[in-house]
PDB file of C-alpha atoms in Angstrom:
ATOM      1  CA  UNK A   1     239.883  71.255-137.065  1.00  0.00           C
ATOM      2  CA  UNK A   2     239.110  67.249-136.249  1.00  0.00           C
ATOM      3  CA  UNK A   3     238.619  66.430-132.168  1.00  0.00           C
ATOM      4  CA  UNK A   4     237.184  63.228-131.036  1.00  0.00           C
ATOM      5  CA  UNK A   5     235.238  62.259-133.867  1.00  0.00           C
ATOM      6  CA  UNK A   6     233.896  65.564-134.770  1.00  0.00           C
ATOM      7  CA  UNK A   7     234.805  68.733-136.742  1.00  0.00           C
ATOM      8  CA  UNK A   8     234.950  71.921-135.274  1.00  0.00           C
ATOM      9  CA  UNK A   9     235.244  75.497-137.328  1.00  0.00           C
ATOM     10  CA  UNK A  10     237.420  77.693-135.345  1.00  0.00           C
ATOM     11  CA  UNK A  11     238.272  81.337-135.113  1.00  0.00           C
ATOM     12  CA  UNK A  12     240.992  83.815-133.997  1.00  0.00           C
ATOM     13  CA  UNK A  13     239.496  83.848-130.963  1.00  0.00           C
ATOM     14  CA  UNK A  14     239.263  80.064-130.329  1.00  0.00           C
ATOM     15  CA  UNK A  15     241.726  77.621-128.681  1.00  0.00           C
ATOM     16  CA  UNK A  16     242.987  75.012-131.643  1.00  0.00           C
ATOM     17  CA  UNK A  17     241.540  72.027-130.031  1.00  0.00           C
ATOM     18  CA  UNK A  18     244.683  69.412-129.326  1.00  0.00           C
ATOM     19  CA  UNK A  19     244.663  65.508-128.687  1.00  0.00           C
ATOM     20  CA  UNK A  20     245.650  65.987-125.179  1.00  0.00           C
ATOM     21  CA  UNK A  21     242.067  67.614-124.471  1.00  0.00           C
ATOM     22  CA  UNK A  22     240.446  64.354-125.391  1.00  0.00           C
ATOM     23  CA  UNK A  23     241.374  62.683-122.154  1.00  0.00           C
ATOM     24  CA  UNK A  24     238.930  65.266-120.441  1.00  0.00           C
ATOM     25  CA  UNK A  25     236.430  63.944-122.945  1.00  0.00           C
ATOM     26  CA  UNK A  26     237.080  60.311-121.716  1.00  0.00           C
ATOM     27  CA  UNK A  27     236.722  61.132-118.266  1.00  0.00           C
ATOM     28  CA  UNK A  28     233.357  62.736-118.595  1.00  0.00           C
ATOM     29  CA  UNK A  29     231.998  60.296-121.192  1.00  0.00           C
ATOM     30  CA  UNK A  30     233.179  57.544-118.212  1.00  0.00           C
ATOM     31  CA  UNK A  31     230.837  59.565-115.929  1.00  0.00           C
ATOM     32  CA  UNK A  32     227.692  59.242-117.998  1.00  0.00           C
ATOM     33  CA  UNK A  33     226.208  55.991-118.949  1.00  0.00           C
ATOM     34  CA  UNK A  34     224.283  55.878-122.009  1.00  0.00           C
ATOM     35  CA  UNK A  35     221.039  57.112-122.238  1.00  0.00           C
ATOM     36  CA  UNK A  36     221.344  58.764-118.746  1.00  0.00           C
ATOM     37  CA  UNK A  37     220.030  62.536-118.853  1.00  0.00           C
ATOM     38  CA  UNK A  38     222.603  64.604-117.483  1.00  0.00           C
ATOM     39  CA  UNK A  39     223.051  68.460-117.760  1.00  0.00           C
ATOM     40  CA  UNK A  40     227.001  69.182-118.863  1.00  0.00           C
ATOM     41  CA  UNK A  41     228.919  72.539-117.896  1.00  0.00           C
ATOM     42  CA  UNK A  42     231.899  73.605-119.877  1.00  0.00           C
ATOM     43  CA  UNK A  43     233.731  76.547-118.817  1.00  0.00           C
ATOM     44  CA  UNK A  44     236.053  78.293-121.167  1.00  0.00           C
ATOM     45  CA  UNK A  45     234.495  76.287-124.021  1.00  0.00           C
ATOM     46  CA  UNK A  46     236.030  78.271-127.009  1.00  0.00           C
ATOM     47  CA  UNK A  47     234.565  76.543-130.018  1.00  0.00           C
ATOM     48  CA  UNK A  48     232.366  74.123-128.109  1.00  0.00           C
ATOM     49  CA  UNK A  49     235.170  71.581-128.157  1.00  0.00           C
ATOM     50  CA  UNK A  50     234.512  69.402-125.052  1.00  0.00           C
ATOM     51  CA  UNK A  51     230.598  70.170-124.523  1.00  0.00           C
ATOM     52  CA  UNK A  52     230.139  69.329-128.320  1.00  0.00           C
ATOM     53  CA  UNK A  53     232.268  66.122-128.435  1.00  0.00           C
ATOM     54  CA  UNK A  54     230.492  64.838-125.149  1.00  0.00           C
ATOM     55  CA  UNK A  55     227.013  66.059-126.187  1.00  0.00           C
ATOM     56  CA  UNK A  56     227.753  64.045-129.716  1.00  0.00           C
ATOM     57  CA  UNK A  57     228.478  60.781-127.540  1.00  0.00           C
ATOM     58  CA  UNK A  58     225.902  61.172-125.436  1.00  0.00           C
ATOM     59  CA  UNK A  59     222.193  61.879-126.911  1.00  0.00           C
ATOM     60  CA  UNK A  60     220.200  61.891-123.468  1.00  0.00           C
ATOM     61  CA  UNK A  61     222.810  64.788-122.172  1.00  0.00           C
ATOM     62  CA  UNK A  62     222.081  68.630-122.869  1.00  0.00           C
ATOM     63  CA  UNK A  63     224.907  71.204-121.856  1.00  0.00           C
ATOM     64  CA  UNK A  64     225.915  74.943-121.357  1.00  0.00           C
ATOM     65  CA  UNK A  65     229.226  76.450-122.833  1.00  0.00           C
ATOM     66  CA  UNK A  66     230.623  79.280-121.173  1.00  0.00           C
ATOM     67  CA  UNK A  67     233.258  81.640-122.436  1.00  0.00           C
ATOM     68  CA  UNK A  68     234.302  85.277-121.912  1.00  0.00           C
ATOM     69  CA  UNK A  69     235.067  86.001-125.657  1.00  0.00           C
ATOM     70  CA  UNK A  70     231.969  86.308-127.374  1.00  0.00           C
ATOM     71  CA  UNK A  71     233.898  85.637-131.035  1.00  0.00           C
ATOM     72  CA  UNK A  72     234.350  82.440-129.715  1.00  0.00           C
ATOM     73  CA  UNK A  73     231.183  81.841-128.771  1.00  0.00           C
ATOM     74  CA  UNK A  74     229.821  82.722-132.017  1.00  0.00           C
ATOM     75  CA  UNK A  75     231.977  79.589-133.395  1.00  0.00           C
ATOM     76  CA  UNK A  76     230.550  77.157-130.542  1.00  0.00           C
ATOM     77  CA  UNK A  77     227.162  78.253-131.844  1.00  0.00           C
ATOM     78  CA  UNK A  78     227.711  77.475-135.216  1.00  0.00           C
ATOM     79  CA  UNK A  79     229.593  74.115-134.669  1.00  0.00           C
ATOM     80  CA  UNK A  80     226.401  73.288-132.402  1.00  0.00           C
ATOM     81  CA  UNK A  81     224.288  73.530-135.356  1.00  0.00           C
ATOM     82  CA  UNK A  82     226.484  72.029-137.833  1.00  0.00           C
ATOM     83  CA  UNK A  83     226.709  68.985-135.773  1.00  0.00           C
ATOM     84  CA  UNK A  84     222.940  68.779-135.102  1.00  0.00           C
ATOM     85  CA  UNK A  85     223.362  69.476-131.492  1.00  0.00           C
ATOM     86  CA  UNK A  86     222.195  73.202-131.529  1.00  0.00           C
ATOM     87  CA  UNK A  87     218.804  72.080-129.278  1.00  0.00           C
ATOM     88  CA  UNK A  88     221.022  70.373-126.875  1.00  0.00           C
ATOM     89  CA  UNK A  89     223.964  73.265-126.525  1.00  0.00           C
ATOM     90  CA  UNK A  90     223.408  76.489-125.136  1.00  0.00           C
ATOM     91  CA  UNK A  91     226.266  79.020-124.689  1.00  0.00           C
ATOM     92  CA  UNK A  92     226.623  82.555-123.069  1.00  0.00           C
ATOM     93  CA  UNK A  93     229.248  84.781-122.316  1.00  0.00           C
ATOM     94  CA  UNK A  94     230.439  85.152-118.852  1.00  0.00           C
ATOM     95  CA  UNK A  95     233.568  84.960-116.415  1.00  0.00           C
ATOM     96  CA  UNK A  96     233.590  81.316-115.406  1.00  0.00           C
ATOM     97  CA  UNK A  97     230.825  80.591-112.933  1.00  0.00           C
ATOM     98  CA  UNK A  98     229.620  84.046-112.393  1.00  0.00           C
ATOM     99  CA  UNK A  99     225.841  83.949-112.849  1.00  0.00           C
ATOM    100  CA  UNK A 100     225.325  80.389-113.437  1.00  0.00           C
ATOM    101  CA  UNK A 101     222.550  78.068-111.538  1.00  0.00           C
ATOM    102  CA  UNK A 102     223.211  74.584-111.392  1.00  0.00           C
ATOM    103  CA  UNK A 103     222.880  71.759-110.503  1.00  0.00           C
ATOM    104  CA  UNK A 104     224.859  70.111-113.534  1.00  0.00           C
ATOM    105  CA  UNK A 105     226.009  66.421-113.336  1.00  0.00           C
ATOM    106  CA  UNK A 106     229.475  67.280-114.792  1.00  0.00           C
ATOM    107  CA  UNK A 107     231.645  70.344-114.802  1.00  0.00           C
ATOM    108  CA  UNK A 108     234.339  70.224-117.349  1.00  0.00           C
ATOM    109  CA  UNK A 109     237.377  72.885-118.354  1.00  0.00           C
ATOM    110  CA  UNK A 110     240.368  73.321-120.016  1.00  0.00           C
ATOM    111  CA  UNK A 111     241.117  76.721-118.512  1.00  0.00           C
ATOM    112  CA  UNK A 112     244.465  78.899-119.342  1.00  0.00           C
ATOM    113  CA  UNK A 113     246.912  76.779-117.193  1.00  0.00           C
ATOM    114  CA  UNK A 114     250.252  78.008-118.353  1.00  0.00           C
ATOM    115  CA  UNK A 115     252.535  80.818-115.953  1.00  0.00           C
ATOM    116  CA  UNK A 116     252.335  84.016-117.533  1.00  0.00           C
ATOM    117  CA  UNK A 117     256.075  84.246-117.814  1.00  0.00           C
ATOM    118  CA  UNK A 118     256.218  81.110-120.097  1.00  0.00           C
ATOM    119  CA  UNK A 119     253.425  82.381-122.448  1.00  0.00           C
ATOM    120  CA  UNK A 120     256.004  84.823-124.022  1.00  0.00           C
ATOM    121  CA  UNK A 121     258.197  81.833-124.623  1.00  0.00           C
ATOM    122  CA  UNK A 122     256.235  79.459-126.317  1.00  0.00           C
ATOM    123  CA  UNK A 123     256.405  78.083-130.122  1.00  0.00           C
ATOM    124  CA  UNK A 124     255.395  80.633-132.409  1.00  0.00           C
ATOM    125  CA  UNK A 125     252.827  78.599-133.879  1.00  0.00           C
ATOM    126  CA  UNK A 126     251.061  78.537-130.404  1.00  0.00           C
ATOM    127  CA  UNK A 127     251.815  82.451-129.348  1.00  0.00           C
ATOM    128  CA  UNK A 128     251.253  83.629-132.290  1.00  0.00           C
ATOM    129  CA  UNK A 129     248.211  81.875-133.269  1.00  0.00           C
ATOM    130  CA  UNK A 130     246.217  80.657-129.971  1.00  0.00           C
ATOM    131  CA  UNK A 131     244.388  83.515-128.036  1.00  0.00           C
ATOM    132  CA  UNK A 132     246.286  84.787-124.811  1.00  0.00           C
ATOM    133  CA  UNK A 133     243.459  84.524-123.068  1.00  0.00           C
ATOM    134  CA  UNK A 134     242.993  80.915-123.356  1.00  0.00           C
ATOM    135  CA  UNK A 135     246.822  80.280-122.556  1.00  0.00           C
ATOM    136  CA  UNK A 136     247.999  82.361-119.628  1.00  0.00           C
ATOM    137  CA  UNK A 137     246.956  81.099-116.056  1.00  0.00           C
ATOM    138  CA  UNK A 138     248.445  84.225-114.559  1.00  0.00           C
ATOM    139  CA  UNK A 139     251.288  84.013-112.141  1.00  0.00           C
ATOM    140  CA  UNK A 140     251.496  80.438-111.329  1.00  0.00           C
ATOM    141  CA  UNK A 141     249.690  79.120-113.783  1.00  0.00           C
ATOM    142  CA  UNK A 142     246.818  78.172-111.171  1.00  0.00           C
ATOM    143  CA  UNK A 143     244.434  81.137-111.422  1.00  0.00           C
ATOM    144  CA  UNK A 144     241.826  79.665-113.430  1.00  0.00           C
ATOM    145  CA  UNK A 145     241.750  76.628-111.193  1.00  0.00           C
ATOM    146  CA  UNK A 146     241.140  78.652-107.966  1.00  0.00           C
ATOM    147  CA  UNK A 147     238.175  80.497-109.605  1.00  0.00           C
ATOM    148  CA  UNK A 148     236.717  77.387-111.206  1.00  0.00           C
ATOM    149  CA  UNK A 149     236.984  75.462-107.764  1.00  0.00           C
ATOM    150  CA  UNK A 150     235.591  77.732-105.254  1.00  0.00           C
ATOM    151  CA  UNK A 151     232.784  77.701-107.217  1.00  0.00           C
ATOM    152  CA  UNK A 152     231.884  74.669-108.415  1.00  0.00           C
ATOM    153  CA  UNK A 153     230.737  72.759-105.271  1.00  0.00           C
ATOM    154  CA  UNK A 154     227.554  74.804-105.212  1.00  0.00           C
ATOM    155  CA  UNK A 155     226.692  74.180-108.651  1.00  0.00           C
ATOM    156  CA  UNK A 156     226.922  70.510-108.774  1.00  0.00           C
ATOM    157  CA  UNK A 157     224.502  67.857-108.709  1.00  0.00           C
ATOM    158  CA  UNK A 158     224.765  65.425-105.733  1.00  0.00           C
ATOM    159  CA  UNK A 159     226.946  62.514-106.865  1.00  0.00           C
ATOM    160  CA  UNK A 160     228.255  64.881-109.226  1.00  0.00           C
ATOM    161  CA  UNK A 161     232.099  65.205-110.838  1.00  0.00           C
ATOM    162  CA  UNK A 162     234.079  68.058-111.769  1.00  0.00           C
ATOM    163  CA  UNK A 163     237.020  67.071-114.531  1.00  0.00           C
ATOM    164  CA  UNK A 164     239.603  69.454-115.289  1.00  0.00           C
ATOM    165  CA  UNK A 165     242.383  69.561-117.887  1.00  0.00           C
ATOM    166  CA  UNK A 166     246.019  69.993-116.555  1.00  0.00           C
ATOM    167  CA  UNK A 167     248.848  71.219-117.582  1.00  0.00           C
ATOM    168  CA  UNK A 168     252.555  69.187-116.686  1.00  0.00           C
ATOM    169  CA  UNK A 169     252.951  68.839-113.207  1.00  0.00           C
ATOM    170  CA  UNK A 170     249.998  70.377-111.785  1.00  0.00           C
ATOM    171  CA  UNK A 171     248.101  67.586-110.675  1.00  0.00           C
ATOM    172  CA  UNK A 172     249.214  67.725-107.101  1.00  0.00           C
ATOM    173  CA  UNK A 173     248.520  71.680-106.442  1.00  0.00           C
ATOM    174  CA  UNK A 174     245.444  71.647-108.467  1.00  0.00           C
ATOM    175  CA  UNK A 175     244.037  68.669-106.305  1.00  0.00           C
ATOM    176  CA  UNK A 176     245.254  70.481-103.018  1.00  0.00           C
ATOM    177  CA  UNK A 177     243.714  73.872-104.132  1.00  0.00           C
ATOM    178  CA  UNK A 178     240.531  71.308-104.850  1.00  0.00           C
ATOM    179  CA  UNK A 179     240.834  69.610-101.078  1.00  0.00           C
ATOM    180  CA  UNK A 180     240.490  72.991 -99.591  1.00  0.00           C
ATOM    181  CA  UNK A 181     237.372  73.855-101.444  1.00  0.00           C
ATOM    182  CA  UNK A 182     236.021  70.501 -99.911  1.00  0.00           C
ATOM    183  CA  UNK A 183     236.314  68.452-103.210  1.00  0.00           C
ATOM    184  CA  UNK A 184     238.183  64.871-103.581  1.00  0.00           C
ATOM    185  CA  UNK A 185     240.394  63.397-106.131  1.00  0.00           C
ATOM    186  CA  UNK A 186     238.315  60.744-107.872  1.00  0.00           C
ATOM    187  CA  UNK A 187     240.221  59.838-110.644  1.00  0.00           C
ATOM    188  CA  UNK A 188     243.383  60.929-112.711  1.00  0.00           C
ATOM    189  CA  UNK A 189     243.589  59.962-116.267  1.00  0.00           C
ATOM    190  CA  UNK A 190     246.443  60.285-118.391  1.00  0.00           C
ATOM    191  CA  UNK A 191     246.919  61.511-122.374  1.00  0.00           C
ATOM    192  CA  UNK A 192     248.394  59.458-124.951  1.00  0.00           C
ATOM    193  CA  UNK A 193     252.065  60.614-123.884  1.00  0.00           C
ATOM    194  CA  UNK A 194     251.390  59.092-120.622  1.00  0.00           C
ATOM    195  CA  UNK A 195     251.122  62.776-118.726  1.00  0.00           C
ATOM    196  CA  UNK A 196     248.329  62.993-116.403  1.00  0.00           C
ATOM    197  CA  UNK A 197     245.547  65.120-118.298  1.00  0.00           C
ATOM    198  CA  UNK A 198     242.448  65.106-116.423  1.00  0.00           C
ATOM    199  CA  UNK A 199     241.898  65.581-112.749  1.00  0.00           C
ATOM    200  CA  UNK A 200     238.116  63.702-111.659  1.00  0.00           C
ATOM    201  CA  UNK A 201     237.083  65.772-108.282  1.00  0.00           C
ATOM    202  CA  UNK A 202     233.826  64.914-106.483  1.00  0.00           C
TER     203      UNK A 202
END
């Protein structure tokens, strides 16, 4: 699948890359001047979608992608090699921030954010092909945000940022959770449809 100028191979464990997520890549790139070394962390990386798109645009950056699915990580590693990025990207299996050591200049994530009850009613092309693990955000859709935001401040470098993809109508509740975790809203970027999609926190 094509995504932000790169081609990604995916398997059954991978969320299909979507144009909405390009807002996260653009927000992250705006924080990373060309030529500046930076360490990136991509949580729930899937086939490496966000991380590899960033590394392709910023040759001085390196990054780590984390995912619960070993099968998804197989695709991510293969994609990194195919894109010539294997030396700058490493991937590890894990549960969000558990066992990670910072600091990271930018942390990015497209977490599962669809409320569990809504997952059952999704269009068949989504429900039957995208992994439930990458869609189901718990009862209110915010479980992954709570987990990420609780641990992210300890892993951010001084002056670092966190960029999160949002579901429809989630900007305010996620920003509230972020404030409770000691983070402040730095920017909010919309997707091509004008929907607030990438929340930038510092």
